[in-house]
Short mmCIF file of C-alpha atoms and ligand atoms in Angstrom, two decimals:
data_model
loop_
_atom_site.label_atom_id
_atom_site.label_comp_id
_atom_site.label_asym_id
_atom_site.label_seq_id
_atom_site.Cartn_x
_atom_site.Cartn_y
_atom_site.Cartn_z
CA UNK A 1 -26.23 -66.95 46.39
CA UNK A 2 -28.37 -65.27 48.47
CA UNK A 3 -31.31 -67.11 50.63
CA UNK A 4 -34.00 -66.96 47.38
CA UNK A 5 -31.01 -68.80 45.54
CA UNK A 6 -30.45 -66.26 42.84
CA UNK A 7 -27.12 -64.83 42.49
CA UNK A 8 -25.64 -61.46 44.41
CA UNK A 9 -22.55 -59.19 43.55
CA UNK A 10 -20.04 -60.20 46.45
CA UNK A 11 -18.66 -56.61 47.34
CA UNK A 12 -19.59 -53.33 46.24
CA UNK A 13 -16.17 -52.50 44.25
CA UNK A 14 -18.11 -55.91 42.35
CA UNK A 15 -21.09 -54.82 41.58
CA UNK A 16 -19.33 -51.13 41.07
CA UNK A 17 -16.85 -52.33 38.04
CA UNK A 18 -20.14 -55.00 37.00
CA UNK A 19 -22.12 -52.70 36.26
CA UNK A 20 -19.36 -49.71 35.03
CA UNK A 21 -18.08 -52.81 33.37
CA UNK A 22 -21.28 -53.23 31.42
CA UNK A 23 -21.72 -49.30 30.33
CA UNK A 24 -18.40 -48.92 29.57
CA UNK A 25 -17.98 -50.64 25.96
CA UNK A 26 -18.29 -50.42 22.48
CA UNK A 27 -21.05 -47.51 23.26
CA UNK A 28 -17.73 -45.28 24.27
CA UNK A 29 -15.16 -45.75 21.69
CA UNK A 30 -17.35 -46.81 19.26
CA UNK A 31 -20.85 -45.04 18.98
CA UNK A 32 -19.90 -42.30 20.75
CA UNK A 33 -17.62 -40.99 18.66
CA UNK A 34 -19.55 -41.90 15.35
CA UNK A 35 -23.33 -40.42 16.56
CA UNK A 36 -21.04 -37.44 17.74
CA UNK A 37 -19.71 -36.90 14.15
CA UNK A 38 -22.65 -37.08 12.07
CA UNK A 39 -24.54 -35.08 14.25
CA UNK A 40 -22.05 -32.16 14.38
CA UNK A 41 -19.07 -32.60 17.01
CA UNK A 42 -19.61 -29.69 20.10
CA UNK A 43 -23.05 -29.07 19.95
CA UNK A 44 -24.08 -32.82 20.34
CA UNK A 45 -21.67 -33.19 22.96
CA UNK A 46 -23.19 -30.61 25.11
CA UNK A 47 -27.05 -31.55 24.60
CA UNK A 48 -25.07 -35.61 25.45
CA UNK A 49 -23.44 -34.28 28.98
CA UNK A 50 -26.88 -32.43 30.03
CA UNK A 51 -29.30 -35.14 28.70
CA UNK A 52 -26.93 -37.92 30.88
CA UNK A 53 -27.33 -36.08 33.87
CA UNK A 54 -31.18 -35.03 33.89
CA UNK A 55 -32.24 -37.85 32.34
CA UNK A 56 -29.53 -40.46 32.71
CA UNK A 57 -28.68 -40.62 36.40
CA UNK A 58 -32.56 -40.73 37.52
CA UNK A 59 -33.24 -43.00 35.11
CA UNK A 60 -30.07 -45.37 36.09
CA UNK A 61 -31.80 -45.27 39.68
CA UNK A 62 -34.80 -46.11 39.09
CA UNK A 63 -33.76 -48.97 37.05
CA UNK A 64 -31.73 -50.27 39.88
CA UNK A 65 -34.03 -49.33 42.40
CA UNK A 66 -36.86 -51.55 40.89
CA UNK A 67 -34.23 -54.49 40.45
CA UNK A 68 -33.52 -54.47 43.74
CA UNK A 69 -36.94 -53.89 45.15
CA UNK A 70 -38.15 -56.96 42.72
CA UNK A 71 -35.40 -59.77 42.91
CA UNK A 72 -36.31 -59.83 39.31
CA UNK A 73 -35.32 -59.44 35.47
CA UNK A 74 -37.55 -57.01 33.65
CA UNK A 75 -40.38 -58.67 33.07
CA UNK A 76 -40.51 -60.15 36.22
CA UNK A 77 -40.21 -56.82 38.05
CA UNK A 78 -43.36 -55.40 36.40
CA UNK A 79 -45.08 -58.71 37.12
CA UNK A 80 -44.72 -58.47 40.95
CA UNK A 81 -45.36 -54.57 41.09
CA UNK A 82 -48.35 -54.41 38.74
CA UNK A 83 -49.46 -57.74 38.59
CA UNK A 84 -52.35 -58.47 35.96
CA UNK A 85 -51.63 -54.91 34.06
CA UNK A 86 -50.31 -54.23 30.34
CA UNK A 87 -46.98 -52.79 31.86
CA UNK A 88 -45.60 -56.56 31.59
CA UNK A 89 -45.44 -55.49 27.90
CA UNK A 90 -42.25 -52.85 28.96
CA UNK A 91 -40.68 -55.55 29.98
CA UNK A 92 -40.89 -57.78 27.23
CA UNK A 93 -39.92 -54.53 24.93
CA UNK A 94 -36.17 -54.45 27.23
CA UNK A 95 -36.17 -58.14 26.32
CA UNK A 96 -36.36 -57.68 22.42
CA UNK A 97 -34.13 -54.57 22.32
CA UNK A 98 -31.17 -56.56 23.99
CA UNK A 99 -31.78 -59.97 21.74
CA UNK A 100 -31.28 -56.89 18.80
CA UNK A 101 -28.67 -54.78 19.78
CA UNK A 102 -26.46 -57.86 20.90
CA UNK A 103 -26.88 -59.32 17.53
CA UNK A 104 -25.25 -56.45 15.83
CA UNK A 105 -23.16 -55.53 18.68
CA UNK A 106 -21.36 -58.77 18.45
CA UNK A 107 -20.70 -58.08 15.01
CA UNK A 108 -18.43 -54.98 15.93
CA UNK A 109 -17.10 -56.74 18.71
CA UNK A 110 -16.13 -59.08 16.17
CA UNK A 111 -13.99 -56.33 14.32
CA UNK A 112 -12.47 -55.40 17.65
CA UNK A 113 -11.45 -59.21 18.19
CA UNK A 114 -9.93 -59.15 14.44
CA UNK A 115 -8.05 -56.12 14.74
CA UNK A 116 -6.15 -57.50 17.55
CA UNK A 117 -4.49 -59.28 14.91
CA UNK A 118 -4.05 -56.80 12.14
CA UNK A 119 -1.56 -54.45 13.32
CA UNK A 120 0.55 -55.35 10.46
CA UNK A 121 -1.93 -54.24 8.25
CA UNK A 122 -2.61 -51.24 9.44
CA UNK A 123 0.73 -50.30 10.55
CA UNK A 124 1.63 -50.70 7.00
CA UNK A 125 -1.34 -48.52 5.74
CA UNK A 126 -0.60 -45.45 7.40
CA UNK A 127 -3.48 -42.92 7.22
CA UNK A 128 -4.69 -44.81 4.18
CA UNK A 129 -6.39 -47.81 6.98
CA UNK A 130 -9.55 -46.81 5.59
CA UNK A 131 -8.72 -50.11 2.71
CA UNK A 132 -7.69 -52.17 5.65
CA UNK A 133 -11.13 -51.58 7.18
CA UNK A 134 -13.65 -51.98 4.02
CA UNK A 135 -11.43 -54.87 2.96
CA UNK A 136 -11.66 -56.50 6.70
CA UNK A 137 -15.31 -56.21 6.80
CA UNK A 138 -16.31 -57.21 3.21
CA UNK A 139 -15.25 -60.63 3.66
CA UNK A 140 -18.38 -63.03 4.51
CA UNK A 141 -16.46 -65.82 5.62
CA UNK A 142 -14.58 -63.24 8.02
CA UNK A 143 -17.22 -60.75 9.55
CA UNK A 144 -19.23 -64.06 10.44
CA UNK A 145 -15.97 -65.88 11.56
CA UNK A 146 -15.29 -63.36 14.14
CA UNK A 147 -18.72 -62.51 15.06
CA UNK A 148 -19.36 -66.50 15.90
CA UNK A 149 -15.76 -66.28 18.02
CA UNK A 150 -16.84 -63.54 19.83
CA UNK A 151 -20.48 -64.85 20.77
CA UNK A 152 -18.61 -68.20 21.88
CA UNK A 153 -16.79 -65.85 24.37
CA UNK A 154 -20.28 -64.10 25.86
CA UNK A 155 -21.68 -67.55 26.23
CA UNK A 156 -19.28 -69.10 27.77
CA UNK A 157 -19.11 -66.14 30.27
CA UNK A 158 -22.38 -66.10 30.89
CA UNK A 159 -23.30 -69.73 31.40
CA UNK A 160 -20.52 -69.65 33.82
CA UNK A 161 -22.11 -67.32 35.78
CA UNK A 162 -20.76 -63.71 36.08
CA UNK A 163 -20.31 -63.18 39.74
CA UNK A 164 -16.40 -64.49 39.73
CA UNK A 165 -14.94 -63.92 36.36
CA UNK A 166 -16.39 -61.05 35.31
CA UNK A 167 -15.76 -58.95 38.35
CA UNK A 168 -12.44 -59.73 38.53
CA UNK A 169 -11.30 -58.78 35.37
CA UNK A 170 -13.72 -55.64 35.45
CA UNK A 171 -11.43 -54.31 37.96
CA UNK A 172 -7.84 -54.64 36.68
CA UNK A 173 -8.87 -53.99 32.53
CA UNK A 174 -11.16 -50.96 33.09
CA UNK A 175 -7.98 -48.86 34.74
CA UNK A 176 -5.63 -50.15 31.70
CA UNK A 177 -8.17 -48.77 29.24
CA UNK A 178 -7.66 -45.47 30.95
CA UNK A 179 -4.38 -45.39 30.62
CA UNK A 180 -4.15 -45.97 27.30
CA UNK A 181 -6.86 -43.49 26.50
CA UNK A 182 -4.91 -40.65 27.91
CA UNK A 183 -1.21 -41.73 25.92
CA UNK A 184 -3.37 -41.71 22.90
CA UNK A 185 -5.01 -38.47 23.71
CA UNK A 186 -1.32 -37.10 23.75
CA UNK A 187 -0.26 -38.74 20.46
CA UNK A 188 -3.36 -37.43 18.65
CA UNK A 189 -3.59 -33.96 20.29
CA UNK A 190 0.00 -33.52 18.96
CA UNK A 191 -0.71 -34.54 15.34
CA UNK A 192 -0.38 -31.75 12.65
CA UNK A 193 -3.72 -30.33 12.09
CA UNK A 194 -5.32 -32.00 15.21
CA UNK A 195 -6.37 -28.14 16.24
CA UNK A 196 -9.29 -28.03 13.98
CA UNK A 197 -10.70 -31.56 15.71
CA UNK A 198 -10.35 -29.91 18.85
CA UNK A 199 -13.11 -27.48 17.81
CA UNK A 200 -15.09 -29.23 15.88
CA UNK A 201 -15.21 -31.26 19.22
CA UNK A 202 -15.47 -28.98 21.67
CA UNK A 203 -17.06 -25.51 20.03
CA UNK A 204 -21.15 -25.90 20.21
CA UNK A 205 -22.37 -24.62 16.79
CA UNK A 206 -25.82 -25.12 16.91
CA UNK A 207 -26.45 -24.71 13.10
CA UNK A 208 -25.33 -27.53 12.56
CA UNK A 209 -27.33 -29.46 15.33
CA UNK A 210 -30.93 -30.89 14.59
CA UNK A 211 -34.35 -32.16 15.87
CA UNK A 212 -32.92 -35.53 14.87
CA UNK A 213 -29.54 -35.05 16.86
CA UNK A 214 -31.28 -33.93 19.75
CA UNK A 215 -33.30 -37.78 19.30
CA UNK A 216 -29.46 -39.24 18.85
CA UNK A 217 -28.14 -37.49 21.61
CA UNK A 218 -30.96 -39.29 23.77
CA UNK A 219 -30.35 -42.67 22.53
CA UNK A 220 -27.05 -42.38 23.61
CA UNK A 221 -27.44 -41.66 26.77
CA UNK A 222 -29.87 -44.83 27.24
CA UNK A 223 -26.68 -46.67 25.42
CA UNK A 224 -23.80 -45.68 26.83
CA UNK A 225 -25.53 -46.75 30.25
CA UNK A 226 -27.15 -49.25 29.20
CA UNK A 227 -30.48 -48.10 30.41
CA UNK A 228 -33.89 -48.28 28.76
CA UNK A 229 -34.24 -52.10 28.14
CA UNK A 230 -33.67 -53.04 32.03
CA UNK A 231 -30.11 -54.42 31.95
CA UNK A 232 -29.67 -52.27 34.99
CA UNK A 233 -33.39 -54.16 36.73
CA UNK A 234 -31.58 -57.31 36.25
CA UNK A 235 -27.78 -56.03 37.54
CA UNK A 236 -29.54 -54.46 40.39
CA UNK A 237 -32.01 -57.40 41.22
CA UNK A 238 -28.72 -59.11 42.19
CA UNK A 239 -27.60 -56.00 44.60
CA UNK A 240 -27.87 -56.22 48.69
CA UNK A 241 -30.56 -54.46 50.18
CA UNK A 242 -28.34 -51.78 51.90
CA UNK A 243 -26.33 -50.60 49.29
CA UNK A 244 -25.80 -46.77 48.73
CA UNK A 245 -27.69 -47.17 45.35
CA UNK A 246 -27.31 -43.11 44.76
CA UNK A 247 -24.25 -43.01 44.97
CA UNK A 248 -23.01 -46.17 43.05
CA UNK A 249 -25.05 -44.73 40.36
CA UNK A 250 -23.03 -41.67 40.27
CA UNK A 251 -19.88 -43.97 40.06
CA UNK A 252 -21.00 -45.83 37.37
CA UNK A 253 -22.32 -42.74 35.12
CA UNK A 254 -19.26 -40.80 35.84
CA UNK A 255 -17.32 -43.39 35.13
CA UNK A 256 -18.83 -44.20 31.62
CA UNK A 257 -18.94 -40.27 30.86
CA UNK A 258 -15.32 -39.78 31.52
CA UNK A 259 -14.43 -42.63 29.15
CA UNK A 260 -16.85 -41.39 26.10
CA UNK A 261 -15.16 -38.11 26.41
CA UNK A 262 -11.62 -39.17 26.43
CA UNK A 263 -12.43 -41.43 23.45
CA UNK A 264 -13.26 -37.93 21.78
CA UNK A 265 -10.28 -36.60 22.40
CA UNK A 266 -8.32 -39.64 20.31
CA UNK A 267 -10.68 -39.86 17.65
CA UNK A 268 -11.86 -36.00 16.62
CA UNK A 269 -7.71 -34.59 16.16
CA UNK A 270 -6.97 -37.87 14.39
CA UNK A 271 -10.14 -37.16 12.12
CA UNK A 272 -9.17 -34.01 11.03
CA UNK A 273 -5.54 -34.75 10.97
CA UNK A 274 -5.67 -37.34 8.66
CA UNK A 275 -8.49 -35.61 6.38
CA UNK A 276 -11.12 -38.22 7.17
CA UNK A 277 -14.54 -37.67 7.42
CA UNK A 278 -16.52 -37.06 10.88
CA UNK A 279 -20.10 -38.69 9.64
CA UNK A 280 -18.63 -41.59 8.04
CA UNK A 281 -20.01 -43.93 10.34
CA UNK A 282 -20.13 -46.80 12.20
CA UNK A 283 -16.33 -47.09 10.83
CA UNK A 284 -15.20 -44.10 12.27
CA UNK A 285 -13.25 -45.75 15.27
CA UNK A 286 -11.90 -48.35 12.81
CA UNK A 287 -10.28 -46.05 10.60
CA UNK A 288 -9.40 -43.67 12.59
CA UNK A 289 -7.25 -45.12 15.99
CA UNK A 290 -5.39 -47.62 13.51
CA UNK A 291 -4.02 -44.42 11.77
CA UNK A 292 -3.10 -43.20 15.13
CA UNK A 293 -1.59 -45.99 15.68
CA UNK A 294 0.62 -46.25 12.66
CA UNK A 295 1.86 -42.48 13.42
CA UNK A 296 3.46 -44.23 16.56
CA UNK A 297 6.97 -45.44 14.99
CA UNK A 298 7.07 -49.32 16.18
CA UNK A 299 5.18 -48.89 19.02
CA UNK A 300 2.07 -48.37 17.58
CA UNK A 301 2.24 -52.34 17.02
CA UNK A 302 1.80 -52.66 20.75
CA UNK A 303 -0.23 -49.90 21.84
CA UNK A 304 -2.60 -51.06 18.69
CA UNK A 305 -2.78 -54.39 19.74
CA UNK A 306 -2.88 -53.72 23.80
CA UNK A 307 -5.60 -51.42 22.96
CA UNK A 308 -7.90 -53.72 20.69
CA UNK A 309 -7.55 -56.63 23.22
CA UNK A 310 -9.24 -53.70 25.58
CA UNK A 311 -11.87 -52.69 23.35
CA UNK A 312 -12.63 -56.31 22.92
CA UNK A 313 -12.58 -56.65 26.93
CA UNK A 314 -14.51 -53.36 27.11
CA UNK A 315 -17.29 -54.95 24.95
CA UNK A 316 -17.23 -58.67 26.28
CA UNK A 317 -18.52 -57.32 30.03
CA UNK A 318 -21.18 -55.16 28.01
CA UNK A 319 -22.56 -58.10 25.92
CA UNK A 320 -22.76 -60.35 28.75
CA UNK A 321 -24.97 -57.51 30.40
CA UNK A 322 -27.11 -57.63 27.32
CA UNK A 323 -27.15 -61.79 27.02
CA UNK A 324 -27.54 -61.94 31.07
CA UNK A 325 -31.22 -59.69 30.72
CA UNK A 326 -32.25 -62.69 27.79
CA UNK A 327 -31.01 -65.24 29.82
CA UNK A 328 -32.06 -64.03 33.42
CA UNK A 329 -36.13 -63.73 31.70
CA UNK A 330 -36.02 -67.61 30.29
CA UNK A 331 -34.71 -68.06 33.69
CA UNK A 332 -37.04 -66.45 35.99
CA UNK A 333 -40.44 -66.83 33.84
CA UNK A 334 -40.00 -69.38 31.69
CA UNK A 335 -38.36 -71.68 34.43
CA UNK A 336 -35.04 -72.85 32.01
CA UNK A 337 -31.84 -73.70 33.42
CA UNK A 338 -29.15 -71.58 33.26
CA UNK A 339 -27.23 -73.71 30.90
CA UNK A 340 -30.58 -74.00 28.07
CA UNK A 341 -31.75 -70.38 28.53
CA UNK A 342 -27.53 -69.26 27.88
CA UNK A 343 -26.95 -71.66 25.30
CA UNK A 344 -30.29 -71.44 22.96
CA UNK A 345 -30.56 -67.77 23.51
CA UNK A 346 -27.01 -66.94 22.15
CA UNK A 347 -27.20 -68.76 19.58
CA UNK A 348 -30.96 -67.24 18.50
CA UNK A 349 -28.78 -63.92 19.11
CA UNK A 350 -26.16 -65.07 17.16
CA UNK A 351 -28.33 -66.48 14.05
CA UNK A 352 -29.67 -62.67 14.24
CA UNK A 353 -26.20 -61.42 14.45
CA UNK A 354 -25.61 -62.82 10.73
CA UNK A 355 -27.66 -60.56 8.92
CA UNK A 356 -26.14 -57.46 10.20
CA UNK A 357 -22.77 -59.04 9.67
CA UNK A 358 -23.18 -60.01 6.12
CA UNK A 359 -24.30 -56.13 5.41
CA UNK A 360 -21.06 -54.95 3.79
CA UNK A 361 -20.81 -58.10 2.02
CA UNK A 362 -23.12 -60.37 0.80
CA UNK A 363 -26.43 -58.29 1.38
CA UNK A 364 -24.38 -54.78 1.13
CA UNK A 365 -27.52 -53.72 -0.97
CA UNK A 366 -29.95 -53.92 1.74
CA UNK A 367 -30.80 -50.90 3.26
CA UNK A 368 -33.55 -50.80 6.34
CA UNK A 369 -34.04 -47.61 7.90
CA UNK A 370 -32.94 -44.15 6.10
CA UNK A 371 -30.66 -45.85 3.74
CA UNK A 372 -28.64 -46.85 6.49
CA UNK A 373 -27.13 -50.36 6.34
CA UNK A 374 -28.42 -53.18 8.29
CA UNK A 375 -26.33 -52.72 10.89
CA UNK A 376 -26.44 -49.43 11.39
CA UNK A 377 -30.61 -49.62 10.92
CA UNK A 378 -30.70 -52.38 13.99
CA UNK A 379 -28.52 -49.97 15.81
CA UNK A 380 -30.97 -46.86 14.92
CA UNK A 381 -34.40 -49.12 15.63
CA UNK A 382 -32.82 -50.40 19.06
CA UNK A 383 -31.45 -46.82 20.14
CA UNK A 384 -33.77 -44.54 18.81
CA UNK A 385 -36.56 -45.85 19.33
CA UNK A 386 -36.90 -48.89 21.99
CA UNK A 387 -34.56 -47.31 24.66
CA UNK A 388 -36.12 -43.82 24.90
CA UNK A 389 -39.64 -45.47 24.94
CA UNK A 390 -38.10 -47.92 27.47
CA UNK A 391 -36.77 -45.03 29.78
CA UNK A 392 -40.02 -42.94 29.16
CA UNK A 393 -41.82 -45.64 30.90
CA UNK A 394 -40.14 -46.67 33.24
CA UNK A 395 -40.36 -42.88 34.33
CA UNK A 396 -43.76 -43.08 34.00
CA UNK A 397 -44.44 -46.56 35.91
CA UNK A 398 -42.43 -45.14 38.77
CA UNK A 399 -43.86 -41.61 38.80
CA UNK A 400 -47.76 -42.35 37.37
CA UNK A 401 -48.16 -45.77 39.02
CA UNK A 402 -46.13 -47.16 41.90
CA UNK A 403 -45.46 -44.04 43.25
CA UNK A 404 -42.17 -41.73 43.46
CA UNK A 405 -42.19 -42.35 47.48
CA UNK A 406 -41.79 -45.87 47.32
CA UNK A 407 -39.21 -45.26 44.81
CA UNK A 408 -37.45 -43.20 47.42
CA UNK A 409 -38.02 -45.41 50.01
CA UNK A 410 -36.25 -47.77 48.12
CA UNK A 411 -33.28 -45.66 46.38
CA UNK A 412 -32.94 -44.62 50.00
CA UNK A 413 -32.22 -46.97 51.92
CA UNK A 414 -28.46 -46.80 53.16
CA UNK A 415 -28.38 -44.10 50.86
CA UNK A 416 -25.36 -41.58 52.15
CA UNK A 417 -26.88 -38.35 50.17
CA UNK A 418 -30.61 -39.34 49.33
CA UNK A 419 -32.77 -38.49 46.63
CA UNK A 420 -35.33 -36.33 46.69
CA UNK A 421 -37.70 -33.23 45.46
CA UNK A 422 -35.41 -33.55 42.27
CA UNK A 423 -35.93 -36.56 41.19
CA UNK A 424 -39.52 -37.01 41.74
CA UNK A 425 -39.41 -34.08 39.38
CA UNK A 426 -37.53 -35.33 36.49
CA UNK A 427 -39.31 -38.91 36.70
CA UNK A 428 -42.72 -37.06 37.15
CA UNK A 429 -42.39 -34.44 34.67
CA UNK A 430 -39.36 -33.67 32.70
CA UNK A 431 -38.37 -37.35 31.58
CA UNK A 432 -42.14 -38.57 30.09
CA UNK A 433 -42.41 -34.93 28.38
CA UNK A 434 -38.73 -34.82 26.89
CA UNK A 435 -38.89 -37.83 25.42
CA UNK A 436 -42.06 -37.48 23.53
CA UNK A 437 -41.16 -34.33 22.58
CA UNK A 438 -38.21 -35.23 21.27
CA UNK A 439 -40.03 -38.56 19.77
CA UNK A 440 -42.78 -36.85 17.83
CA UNK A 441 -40.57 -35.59 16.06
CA UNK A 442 -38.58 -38.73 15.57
CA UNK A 443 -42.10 -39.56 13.66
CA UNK A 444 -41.07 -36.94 10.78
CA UNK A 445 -37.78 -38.54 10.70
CA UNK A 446 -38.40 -41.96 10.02
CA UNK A 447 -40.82 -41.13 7.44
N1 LIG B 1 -23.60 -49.75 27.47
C1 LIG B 1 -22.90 -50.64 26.61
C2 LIG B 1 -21.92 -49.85 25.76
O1 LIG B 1 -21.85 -48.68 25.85
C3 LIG B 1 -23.82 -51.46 25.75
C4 LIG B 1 -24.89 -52.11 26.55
C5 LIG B 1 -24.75 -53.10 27.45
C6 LIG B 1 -26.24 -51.77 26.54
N2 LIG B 1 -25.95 -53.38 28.03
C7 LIG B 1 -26.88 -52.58 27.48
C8 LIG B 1 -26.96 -50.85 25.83
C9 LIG B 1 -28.22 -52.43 27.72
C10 LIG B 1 -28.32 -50.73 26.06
C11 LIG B 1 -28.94 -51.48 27.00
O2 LIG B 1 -21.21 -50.40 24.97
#
């Protein structure tokens, strides 16, 4: 605790693996692959890698800047810097877009928890684990059984408080998942016909790429990093006041990039080895790694297993993130304890959770946004449209209204290579006029 008695990240390598902890997750192996798939492989990819690094990394430090500037959670941190103003209402947005995307995160966390106990299934499947999947998530009693389990795990964790636990574990798991990436990488780079996955991957065709991909590519870059919706106020509200903020930023963004990429590398050969489908969705991962998996002779029983108990880890120190920014606002504004504002807030998060996991069974006829299911809308809502506006204005609170020099100041301070010219720039100028751009047309799209 530090002397205002809210919590603090013991050591850097903490707070480092915290907050890689909560961008690396289901955003990697799971949306990264899908969103890269149905919006054309190589070209996506490279619009992904040059969006995350002019838009991404500034935005990741001014996030963290302003936590640790503010002491606060989201709200909070507008509150003290612009007291009396409408920019409270930013806040409030980061507030709803976690309560959403945890709801329906959980719910694929959920499948991640369940597969750790299916490799029988799948191993017997072969490449046909597309059956395993539909069959897995069309069960009512199921998706909601392991959607409730995995909640009960996020709660727990964060009414324990994160500080011990979390960055513990952080530190060991994240290196295993590495490791396992890159055997997998070998196994599915080595598959008959994984060549044309490779290209589809890698090779930028631009014909195939779209307004609407370019909006994709942006959402999941606020995703992946969990920026937009002020997870990263709240993780850096609990940071010391010396910390090089720069460069842990670079850490953590490097960190998450390098994982979303390998995760390509398993998922595209397998694709197109097995004749599956790139856009098919939010089951991409799900269909495909299991049929990696079963191509692995007995083994694939353990690396399958080992690897979903990852995932599962992967996601668990994400959706904390996202229940910690809920929590952290009851907290803060509305004065709850840590115990009421954990407790009633997962389970409102859970009770919203349901309807996204009942979408491929009992309500598989409701479709929200663009015919997509209601999963897959919440997911499209929260990431297409709440964490771009987020970012936008949080670029343009720091570079309209407080002022990019006492962002600086801030970012600055026992910073080992400060920030400068260039980022005033992108928060100034590039950020609040790429994302409207790209938004406007996002208009068209929904329509
Ligand atoms: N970044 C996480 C992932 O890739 C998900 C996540 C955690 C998140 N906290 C967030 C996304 C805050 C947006 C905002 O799985």
């Amino acid at each position: 605790m530090s002397e205002n008695g809210r919590g603090q990240w013991q050591t850097r390598a903490g707070f480092i693996a915290a907050a890689a902890g909560s961008a690396i997750g289901l955003g990697n192996i799971w949306r990264f692959p899908f969103i890269t798939g149905r919006y054309g492989g190589g070209a996506f990819v490279l619009v992904y890698i040059l969006l995350l690094i002019f838009i991404g990394y500034p935005v990741m430090n001014s996030e963290l800047l302003l936590g640790r500037k503010t002491q606060k959670n989201p709200v909070g941190a507008y509150k003290a810097l612009a007291p009396g103003s409408p920019w409270i209402i930013v806040g409030f947005m980061g507030v709803l877009a976690g309560f959403v995307i945890l709801s329906y995160y959980s719910v694929v966390a959920g499948w991640s928890l369940s597969y750790i106990f299916k490799s029988g299934a799948y191993m017997a499947a072969g490449s046909d684990a597309a059956n395993i999947f539909v069959s897995s998530i069309s069960s009512t009693f199921g998706g909601i059984f392991w959607h409730t389990l995995f909640m009960l795990l996020c709660i727990g964790i964060v009414y324990g408080g994160v500080e011990n636990g979390i960055e513990r574990w952080s530190k060991i798991l994240m290196p295993v998942l590495l490791v396992l990436l890159l055997v997998l990488i070998v196994r599915s780079v080595t598959l008959p016909g994984a060549g044309e996955g490779l290209s589809f991957y890698l090779k930028p065709d631009f014909s195939a790429f779209s307004a609407e991909g370019f909006l994709a590519a942006l959402g999941q870059v606020f995703f992946t990093l969990s920026l937009g919706m002020g997870c990263m106020i709240t993780y850096g509200s609990y940071l010391k006041k010396d910390e090089d903020l720069p460069l842990d930023a670079k850490y953590v963004v490097s960190f998450d990039t390098i994982i979303a990429l390998l995760a390509g590398f398993v998922i595209f050969p397998a694709v197109f080895a097995f004749g599956l489908e790139p856009a098919a969705g939010p089951g991409l991962t799900f269909i495909t790694l299991p049929a990696v998996f079963s191509q692995m002779g007995a083994a694939g029983h353990i690396f399958g297993t080992i690897f979903f108990i990852l995932l599962t880890v992967a996601a668990l120190t994400s959706a904390i993130s996202l229940l910690e920014v809920v929590a952290a606002y009851f907290i803060d504004e509305i004065k709850w304890n840590r115990k009421k504002a954990t407790i009633g807030m997962g389970i409102a998060i859970w009770i919203l959770g349901i309807f996204p996991s009942l979408g491929y069974s009992t309500l598989s006829n409701v479709k929200l946004i663009k015919g997509f299911d209601i999963l897959d809308s919440f997911d499209f809502f929260a990431n297409n449209i709440l964490l771009p506006l987020g970012g936008m204005l949080i670029a343009i609170f720091i570079g309209w209204f407080w002022g990019t020099d006492k962002a600086l100041e801030e970012a600055n301070r026992g910073a080992s290579t400060k920030l400068g010219a260039s980022y005033s720039f992108l928060i100034k100028y590039v950020i609040p006029i790429a994302v409207f751009v790209v938004f406007l047309n996002s208009v068209g799209i929904l329509g």
